[in-house]
XYZ file of C-alpha atoms in Angstrom:
585
model
C 14.351 38.975 22.489
C 15.289 35.692 24.173
C 18.890 35.126 25.258
C 20.392 31.803 26.223
C 22.648 31.161 29.184
C 24.725 28.055 28.611
C 24.686 27.335 32.319
C 20.918 27.610 32.767
C 18.850 26.817 29.671
C 15.082 26.448 30.027
C 12.746 25.407 27.205
C 10.772 28.585 27.759
C 13.886 30.559 26.839
C 13.554 29.309 23.273
C 11.867 31.561 20.707
C 8.440 30.648 19.339
C 9.922 29.495 16.037
C 12.023 26.820 17.762
C 9.188 25.747 20.055
C 6.901 25.325 17.046
C 9.464 23.080 15.384
C 9.502 20.955 18.539
C 5.705 20.826 18.615
C 5.687 19.588 15.015
C 7.614 16.509 16.163
C 4.966 15.590 18.746
C 1.840 13.578 18.129
C -1.402 15.475 18.707
C -2.333 13.407 21.758
C 1.053 13.972 23.360
C 0.868 17.687 22.673
C -2.663 18.203 23.999
C -2.263 16.061 27.103
C 1.196 17.244 28.131
C 1.303 20.930 27.254
C -2.199 22.425 27.506
C -2.807 24.277 30.812
C 0.922 24.287 31.619
C 1.177 28.031 31.050
C -0.322 30.726 28.822
C 2.486 30.600 26.280
C 2.105 26.885 25.627
C -1.673 27.323 25.422
C -1.243 30.057 22.819
C 1.056 27.904 20.688
C -0.617 24.518 21.095
C -4.183 25.777 20.689
C -3.403 27.862 17.638
C -5.943 27.198 14.875
C -3.120 26.016 12.596
C -2.590 22.989 14.862
C -6.084 22.224 16.075
C -8.107 22.512 12.871
C -7.110 18.862 12.228
C -6.756 16.668 15.296
C -5.204 13.218 14.800
C -6.310 11.270 17.856
C -5.139 7.818 16.829
C -3.496 5.896 19.613
C 0.024 5.166 18.318
C 1.750 7.206 21.049
C -0.272 5.350 23.659
C 1.395 2.066 22.770
C 4.096 2.977 25.241
C 1.547 2.866 28.061
C 0.952 -0.581 29.509
C -2.593 -0.275 30.836
C -5.959 0.891 29.599
C -6.210 2.994 32.775
C -3.457 5.251 31.428
C -5.223 5.502 28.070
C -8.485 6.398 29.777
C -6.765 9.015 31.943
C -5.206 10.639 28.892
C -8.454 10.810 26.917
C -10.434 11.920 29.959
C -7.987 14.786 30.394
C -8.239 15.811 26.744
C -12.059 15.572 26.730
C -12.608 17.508 29.950
C -9.834 20.104 29.794
C -9.004 20.644 26.126
C -11.862 19.858 23.744
C -14.421 22.129 25.478
C -12.057 25.041 24.761
C -11.472 24.289 21.073
C -14.447 22.209 19.825
C -15.769 25.133 17.761
C -12.423 25.454 15.925
C -12.005 21.812 14.829
C -12.560 21.103 11.129
C -11.205 17.548 10.889
C -10.813 14.514 13.160
C -8.787 11.337 12.640
C -9.864 8.796 15.242
C -9.751 5.075 16.084
C -12.252 2.948 18.040
C -10.538 3.624 21.375
C -10.623 7.386 20.941
C -14.084 7.356 19.332
C -15.958 6.609 22.544
C -14.275 9.543 24.268
C -14.255 12.083 21.464
C -17.576 11.782 19.651
C -19.866 10.700 22.460
C -19.729 13.853 24.564
C -19.262 17.079 22.580
C -20.824 18.652 19.509
C -18.436 20.046 16.888
C -20.191 22.776 14.929
C -17.351 23.342 12.411
C -16.414 19.703 11.836
C -16.723 18.774 8.147
C -14.000 16.149 7.629
C -13.676 12.828 9.430
C -11.283 9.871 9.165
C -12.306 6.644 10.924
C -9.374 4.208 10.892
C -8.824 0.616 12.111
C -12.498 -0.056 12.744
C -14.290 -3.383 12.898
C -17.625 -3.346 11.053
C -19.584 -4.297 14.146
C -17.952 -1.532 16.210
C -18.613 1.065 13.541
C -22.182 -0.138 13.159
C -22.821 0.513 16.856
C -21.922 4.156 16.305
C -24.139 4.370 13.216
C -27.340 3.173 14.892
C -29.440 5.026 17.438
C -29.155 8.689 18.355
C -25.353 9.063 18.234
C -23.219 12.118 17.601
C -21.508 10.322 14.689
C -24.824 9.628 13.001
C -25.907 13.259 13.402
C -22.587 14.465 12.030
C -22.863 12.244 8.951
C -26.454 13.312 8.395
C -25.891 17.024 8.718
C -22.224 18.110 8.512
C -19.581 15.742 7.161
C -18.558 16.498 3.583
C -15.218 14.619 3.527
C -15.046 11.098 4.937
C -12.337 8.416 5.101
C -13.260 4.971 6.425
C -10.798 2.145 7.043
C -12.435 -1.180 8.012
C -10.027 -3.890 9.111
C -12.203 -6.986 9.556
C -12.522 -9.611 6.845
C -16.148 -10.616 7.411
C -18.812 -7.929 7.556
C -21.984 -9.187 9.178
C -24.717 -7.522 11.159
C -25.715 -9.263 14.393
C -28.634 -11.113 12.765
C -26.216 -12.801 10.347
C -27.088 -10.891 7.179
C -24.192 -9.622 5.136
C -23.547 -5.943 5.636
C -22.461 -3.665 2.820
C -20.953 -0.882 4.885
C -20.278 1.202 1.786
C -23.993 1.300 0.912
C -24.887 2.114 4.516
C -22.465 5.040 4.640
C -23.867 6.486 1.420
C -27.431 6.191 2.686
C -26.849 8.139 5.908
C -24.279 10.724 4.690
C -26.510 13.420 3.267
C -23.808 16.058 2.713
C -20.965 13.837 1.552
C -18.917 15.019 -1.438
C -15.589 13.182 -0.932
C -15.353 9.545 0.233
C -12.310 7.293 0.639
C -13.443 3.776 1.540
C -11.074 0.943 2.436
C -12.138 -2.515 3.575
C -9.834 -5.502 3.982
C -12.432 -7.901 2.650
C -13.071 -7.647 -1.079
C -15.912 -5.253 -1.816
C -18.424 -6.493 -4.378
C -21.710 -5.058 -5.603
C -22.655 -7.783 -8.084
C -25.559 -9.074 -5.977
C -26.978 -5.680 -5.036
C -29.854 -3.873 -6.737
C -28.780 -0.868 -8.797
C -30.522 1.467 -6.339
C -28.556 0.289 -3.273
C -25.468 2.500 -3.475
C -26.956 5.898 -4.248
C -25.723 9.413 -3.576
C -26.881 12.720 -5.029
C -24.012 14.714 -3.467
C -20.843 12.612 -3.881
C -18.362 14.077 -6.385
C -15.157 12.203 -5.462
C -14.727 8.505 -4.627
C -11.584 6.525 -3.756
C -12.259 2.784 -3.426
C -10.898 -0.728 -4.014
C -13.297 -3.265 -5.524
C -13.139 -6.931 -6.413
C -14.077 -7.061 -10.102
C -14.486 -4.898 -13.163
C -18.251 -5.358 -12.865
C -18.101 -3.542 -9.533
C -16.503 -0.594 -11.312
C -19.255 -0.591 -13.927
C -21.860 -0.780 -11.158
C -20.551 2.418 -9.558
C -20.641 4.193 -12.938
C -24.157 3.015 -13.815
C -25.894 6.189 -12.640
C -26.157 5.577 -8.892
C -23.612 8.322 -8.157
C -25.206 11.136 -10.102
C -22.592 13.865 -9.695
C -19.406 11.808 -9.533
C -16.581 13.678 -11.286
C -13.470 12.093 -9.729
C -13.063 8.318 -9.433
C -9.942 6.715 -7.947
C -10.454 2.970 -8.166
C -8.297 -0.104 -7.727
C -9.690 -3.294 -9.245
C -8.424 -6.594 -7.872
C -9.232 -8.575 -11.021
C -10.335 -7.557 -14.506
C -12.013 -10.592 -16.029
C -14.949 -11.464 -18.256
C -18.511 -11.207 -17.002
C -21.905 -12.787 -17.503
C -23.711 -9.850 -15.865
C -25.747 -7.468 -17.957
C -24.188 -4.121 -17.052
C -24.123 -1.365 -19.661
C -20.596 -0.374 -20.723
C -21.588 1.910 -23.599
C -23.417 4.928 -22.131
C -21.299 8.094 -22.093
C -20.040 9.510 -18.796
C -19.916 13.272 -19.469
C -19.607 14.316 -15.801
C -16.450 12.334 -15.116
C -13.419 14.650 -15.176
C -10.708 12.553 -13.518
C -10.099 8.801 -13.467
C -7.367 6.826 -11.722
C -7.655 3.135 -12.618
C -5.159 0.635 -11.223
C -5.088 -3.135 -11.433
C -1.980 -5.225 -10.795
C -3.044 -8.677 -11.982
C -2.568 -9.461 -15.638
C -5.768 -9.310 -17.668
C -6.730 -10.619 -21.103
C -9.656 -8.205 -21.276
C -8.038 -4.928 -22.211
C -9.757 -4.695 -25.600
C -13.286 -5.720 -24.680
C -13.569 -4.304 -21.145
C -11.090 -1.500 -20.437
C -11.123 0.201 -23.837
C -14.954 0.451 -24.077
C -15.065 1.982 -20.586
C -12.458 4.618 -21.387
C -14.192 5.544 -24.638
C -17.255 6.600 -22.612
C -15.328 9.405 -20.865
C -15.555 12.158 -23.444
C -14.873 15.048 -21.041
C -12.022 13.481 -19.096
C -9.306 15.977 -18.134
C -6.975 13.741 -16.107
C -6.280 10.024 -16.610
C -4.057 7.765 -14.493
C -3.613 4.127 -15.558
C -1.668 1.305 -13.921
C -2.373 -1.868 -15.920
C -0.881 -5.284 -16.659
C -2.102 -6.726 -19.941
C -1.775 -10.175 -21.514
C -2.089 -10.569 -25.279
C -2.010 -13.575 -27.573
C -0.555 -13.392 -31.090
C 0.051 -9.665 -30.769
C 2.674 -7.042 -29.974
C 3.469 -4.589 -27.190
C 1.128 -1.731 -26.332
C 2.533 1.611 -27.477
C 1.467 5.231 -27.851
C -0.179 4.735 -31.236
C -2.415 1.959 -29.909
C -3.410 3.941 -26.833
C -4.271 6.927 -29.009
C -6.398 4.892 -31.409
C -8.028 2.917 -28.608
C -9.283 5.793 -26.436
C -7.099 8.922 -26.297
C -8.571 10.136 -29.559
C -11.964 10.235 -27.788
C -10.688 12.547 -24.997
C -10.219 16.015 -26.548
C -10.092 17.734 -23.109
C -7.437 15.467 -21.617
C -4.542 17.545 -20.262
C -2.806 15.031 -17.988
C -2.038 11.393 -18.789
C -0.026 9.396 -16.235
C 0.549 5.708 -16.852
C 2.427 2.509 -16.160
C 1.491 -0.278 -18.578
C 2.935 -3.779 -18.668
C 2.401 -5.977 -21.701
C 3.015 -9.708 -21.680
C 2.660 -11.382 -25.092
C 2.396 -15.039 -26.085
C 2.981 -15.645 -29.790
C 2.848 -19.417 -30.204
C 1.471 -19.530 -33.734
C 2.476 -16.337 -35.530
C 5.730 -14.453 -36.001
C 5.453 -10.740 -35.312
C 8.297 -8.250 -35.505
C 8.629 -6.652 -32.092
C 9.107 -2.872 -31.777
C 12.394 -1.591 -30.407
C 12.674 0.728 -27.439
C 13.017 3.698 -29.800
C 9.957 2.563 -31.766
C 7.865 2.527 -28.591
C 9.172 5.901 -27.394
C 8.608 7.534 -30.792
C 5.017 6.293 -30.842
C 4.378 8.437 -27.760
C 6.461 11.403 -28.859
C 4.515 11.851 -32.086
C 1.298 12.010 -30.024
C 2.723 14.749 -27.825
C 3.940 12.668 -24.867
C 7.622 13.516 -24.541
C 8.365 12.276 -21.011
C 8.161 8.508 -21.357
C 10.518 5.599 -20.810
C 10.346 1.879 -21.497
C 12.217 -1.402 -21.534
C 11.142 -4.385 -23.598
C 12.340 -7.795 -24.725
C 13.881 -7.561 -28.178
C 13.417 -11.280 -28.795
C 10.817 -13.723 -27.557
C 11.882 -16.416 -25.104
C 9.783 -19.574 -25.418
C 7.505 -17.439 -27.622
C 6.952 -15.034 -24.710
C 7.887 -11.369 -24.431
C 7.505 -8.531 -21.976
C 7.480 -4.740 -22.070
C 6.903 -1.974 -19.564
C 6.205 1.597 -20.626
C 5.617 4.437 -18.161
C 5.314 8.196 -17.976
C 7.996 10.305 -16.294
C 8.498 11.308 -13.583
C 7.326 7.921 -12.314
C 4.125 8.531 -10.350
C 3.400 5.292 -8.494
C 4.615 3.831 -5.194
C 4.939 0.303 -6.624
C 7.109 -0.979 -9.487
C 6.115 -4.517 -10.449
C 7.220 -7.264 -12.830
C 10.687 -5.832 -13.376
C 12.781 -8.028 -15.675
C 16.512 -8.175 -16.343
C 15.948 -5.742 -19.220
C 15.558 -2.812 -16.823
C 18.192 -0.164 -17.585
C 17.806 2.312 -14.738
C 16.314 5.713 -14.078
C 15.229 7.649 -11.001
C 12.231 6.414 -9.015
C 12.138 8.380 -5.775
C 8.490 7.562 -5.021
C 8.794 3.783 -5.277
C 8.643 1.882 -1.989
C 7.837 -1.639 -3.258
C 9.648 -3.436 -6.074
C 8.626 -6.812 -7.530
C 11.196 -8.535 -9.775
C 10.409 -11.564 -11.950
C 12.233 -13.217 -14.848
C 13.454 -16.524 -16.276
C 16.800 -14.883 -17.019
C 19.163 -14.372 -14.088
C 19.365 -11.096 -12.205
C 23.056 -10.262 -12.099
C 24.864 -8.273 -9.436
C 25.208 -5.313 -11.818
C 21.409 -5.037 -12.051
C 21.048 -4.837 -8.265
C 23.648 -2.076 -8.264
C 21.545 -0.170 -10.804
C 18.447 -0.769 -8.695
C 20.073 0.510 -5.497
C 20.785 3.828 -7.240
C 17.486 4.013 -9.142
C 15.266 3.307 -6.119
C 16.975 5.202 -3.273
C 13.991 4.974 -0.884
C 13.006 1.365 -1.584
C 11.476 -0.337 1.471
C 10.132 -3.677 0.232
C 11.619 -6.046 -2.353
C 10.198 -9.292 -3.739
C 12.274 -11.439 -6.128
C 11.078 -14.394 -8.188
C 13.909 -15.998 -10.167
C 15.015 -19.631 -10.174
C 18.045 -19.116 -12.432
C 21.619 -19.148 -11.143
C 23.605 -15.927 -11.494
C 26.281 -16.184 -14.191
C 28.629 -13.439 -13.045
C 28.581 -13.996 -9.302
C 32.236 -14.993 -9.162
C 33.426 -11.916 -11.041
C 31.587 -9.257 -9.100
C 33.106 -7.406 -6.183
C 30.707 -4.449 -6.096
C 29.277 -3.691 -2.659
C 25.603 -2.702 -2.725
C 23.551 -0.835 -0.141
C 19.774 -0.649 0.244
C 19.588 1.952 2.974
C 15.828 1.829 3.631
C 14.883 -1.758 2.775
C 13.102 -3.426 5.694
C 11.186 -6.252 3.975
C 12.734 -8.879 1.664
C 10.976 -11.815 -0.014
C 13.285 -14.549 -1.371
C 11.021 -17.566 -1.152
C 10.972 -18.143 -4.924
C 14.601 -17.557 -5.753
C 17.737 -19.493 -6.543
C 20.154 -19.830 -3.645
C 22.494 -17.321 -5.338
C 20.106 -14.482 -4.377
C 20.111 -15.628 -0.765
C 23.892 -15.286 -0.782
C 23.616 -11.964 -2.616
C 21.425 -10.375 0.048
C 22.222 -12.125 3.323
C 26.023 -12.041 3.118
C 27.075 -8.670 4.505
C 30.209 -8.636 2.324
C 27.929 -8.431 -0.745
C 24.991 -6.280 0.334
C 24.312 -3.912 3.205
C 20.738 -3.961 4.544
C 20.949 -1.812 7.686
C 17.158 -1.674 8.244
C 16.118 -5.175 7.226
C 13.730 -6.678 9.806
C 11.273 -8.766 7.707
C 12.447 -11.821 5.764
C 10.451 -14.375 3.766
C 12.482 -17.386 2.605
C 12.522 -21.170 2.191
C 14.219 -23.142 4.924
C 16.567 -25.254 2.780
C 18.531 -22.401 1.117
C 18.566 -20.498 4.413
C 20.076 -23.443 6.283
C 22.547 -24.122 3.454
C 23.792 -20.555 3.130
C 24.213 -20.136 6.895
C 25.861 -23.580 7.194
C 23.307 -24.708 9.717
C 23.135 -21.263 11.361
C 26.799 -21.255 12.304
C 28.731 -19.105 9.811
C 29.542 -15.437 10.262
C 28.874 -14.306 6.684
C 25.093 -13.973 7.116
C 24.957 -13.644 10.898
C 24.992 -9.846 10.995
C 22.001 -9.602 8.664
C 20.043 -12.442 10.257
C 20.601 -11.123 13.776
C 18.466 -8.079 12.900
C 15.477 -10.060 11.601
C 12.370 -9.568 13.744
C 9.776 -11.201 11.491
C 10.606 -14.406 9.678
C 8.265 -16.204 7.285
C 9.156 -19.801 6.379
C 6.349 -21.626 4.641
C 7.375 -25.225 5.150
C 7.686 -26.928 8.581
C 11.193 -27.667 9.821
C 13.019 -28.938 12.851
C 14.583 -26.058 14.744
C 18.367 -26.524 15.033
C 20.041 -25.829 18.326
C 21.616 -22.535 17.214
C 18.633 -21.216 15.258
C 17.321 -18.817 17.889
C 20.740 -17.475 18.807
C 21.491 -16.880 15.120
C 18.239 -14.904 14.796
C 18.748 -13.171 18.109
C 16.180 -10.384 17.538
C 13.623 -12.974 16.499
C 14.289 -14.916 19.684
C 13.394 -11.930 21.825
C 10.153 -11.429 19.949
C 9.279 -15.113 20.270
C 9.998 -15.055 23.972
C 7.608 -12.178 24.541
C 4.586 -14.141 23.279
C 4.292 -17.232 25.450
C 1.100 -19.219 25.102
C 0.257 -21.884 27.690
C -0.858 -25.109 26.027
C -1.531 -27.878 28.522
C 1.580 -28.501 30.552
C 4.002 -26.940 28.083
C 4.540 -23.641 26.309
C 4.453 -22.683 22.645
C 6.086 -19.478 21.487
C 4.204 -17.855 18.624
C 5.399 -15.103 16.350
C 2.942 -12.792 14.638
C 4.187 -12.061 11.155
C 2.848 -9.792 8.428
C 0.852 -12.000 6.033
C 1.484 -15.184 8.024
C 1.613 -16.722 11.464
C 4.507 -18.906 12.578
C 4.209 -21.419 15.402
C 6.947 -23.121 17.386
C 5.544 -26.579 18.090
C 6.144 -28.877 21.059
C 8.572 -31.037 19.075
C 10.742 -28.062 18.159
C 9.450 -27.673 14.590
C 8.379 -24.317 13.243
C 5.642 -23.978 10.663
C 3.881 -21.053 9.098
C 0.773 -20.576 7.014
C 0.702 -17.571 4.678
C -2.399 -15.432 4.608
C -2.156 -14.517 0.926
C -1.894 -16.745 -2.100
C -0.075 -15.969 -5.327
C -1.497 -14.693 -8.566
C -0.673 -15.983 -12.031
C 2.849 -15.095 -13.011
C 3.524 -14.621 -16.730
C 6.853 -16.415 -16.756
C 6.381 -19.147 -14.188
C 2.777 -20.191 -14.738
C 2.260 -19.953 -11.002
C 1.198 -17.284 -8.596
C 3.478 -14.359 -7.786
C 3.169 -12.152 -4.722
C 1.901 -8.664 -5.342
C 2.180 -5.439 -3.368
C -0.386 -4.544 -0.779
C -1.836 -1.035 -0.858
C -1.725 -0.625 2.815
C 1.773 0.134 4.009
C 3.155 -2.396 6.435
C 4.499 -1.033 9.696
C 8.247 -0.674 9.788
């Protein structure tokens, strides 16, 4: 038994249970490089199969090292002193391009069956997939579970022909049963022959595609044994392609279908697809639906549309938005209780909803979802939201032509305790701003988008007497309300919040006032660390998520956003939507 002397405490005096807790806080690279070969006890703990069966060798901990020499020294040490001792015990690797050349180019891993390749450029990955490489041999003969994350936007092979990396991976992975494929550029199969993306072993696929046709392509028989499909579709629209959407899919047991953008094609595209899945056991839907001269989607409609065709379904998780436009007919809208009862009578007890009771400009909105809420994103929230508990939600998108009052934000702060990213679109002035004295805290919010809001919401969130945002570092906003609220970057009311901002997105160009950089003091330090020599003068540039801001020679700052906006039901313009890839905090 270990005893501790308060005057002489050594880490080796700690029991194994405490040491293991410490090891759990370390990244794999730090643990292997720093602790292996220190002594027998550390070797026994660090090289235990529980820790080494999955090695995450991504380079995040190496960001603290300033030179590639240090990185090379670390990986050389791991490759020469550690991996030869444990290579036969490793079942899974997570690696990046930098670690790839050290890890997979030297040693064979006889028990490796799962591989995650993250932050790869297509051209870099292609180099490892051609010739007699260890990666190619692994994919041909061993890998059953594969995750690929490709970060470039243009995928081309050196001769200039477009590369479909997804098809290439399928063609060389002879044992693959589980594939998660992510590519920043939109994946499309519309121009490919039906025999291009073929696999006789794949049973589970997680992928994001561009159109609904791409989804139909993957279900057209090329993946013979596919039983689990997790698919996000960027846009569900009409099609002129001749792809069969009638043949039954008896092997499909689980479907997760998500699509954020509003679609008019629920009835003639989504419903026919779901009716083909006669043996489905689990269904997850995240949909936004537009309807003309109609009413809100409810449990009765879902049952008649496709649930009646799924006798084996035992799990149904959903979040469904309905936006209706009734310009020419008058339809009685269902109440909240009507919508809930339509699910209850079909056996779905754990459901909640909020919906417009009356149309505004002949438009109405409803959102119905299963409980507990399953998804990380909560979009198109209106002022009709009444609360709940949404512990999983990290991104919230709010949009309405009715004002969002202070009381609603108080409800939101309690309902979304772990919220990290908030986007608000509302051009209406708050009515009760003068009467509210409630202090609101968003303890985990680090990204805030106010670029399409009334100035009242700028005051609501930037004034520290109204709202506490202790972790806010990313702000997207228009210059005019920002300058007005801060009184030309001089007042104290918003200074505390603005001083913490590290990434600022302002779409329009503006002349930088004298006190701008001192007001955004954290931003100033980031700007100063990225000096770019242009001729005889310098331009400070700030890299911002989804945009790049430049400080010009004349003192103006401009930024160009990377992403456009999709059609918004209330504003007839484009509204920013959540990304699936989490942004670094």
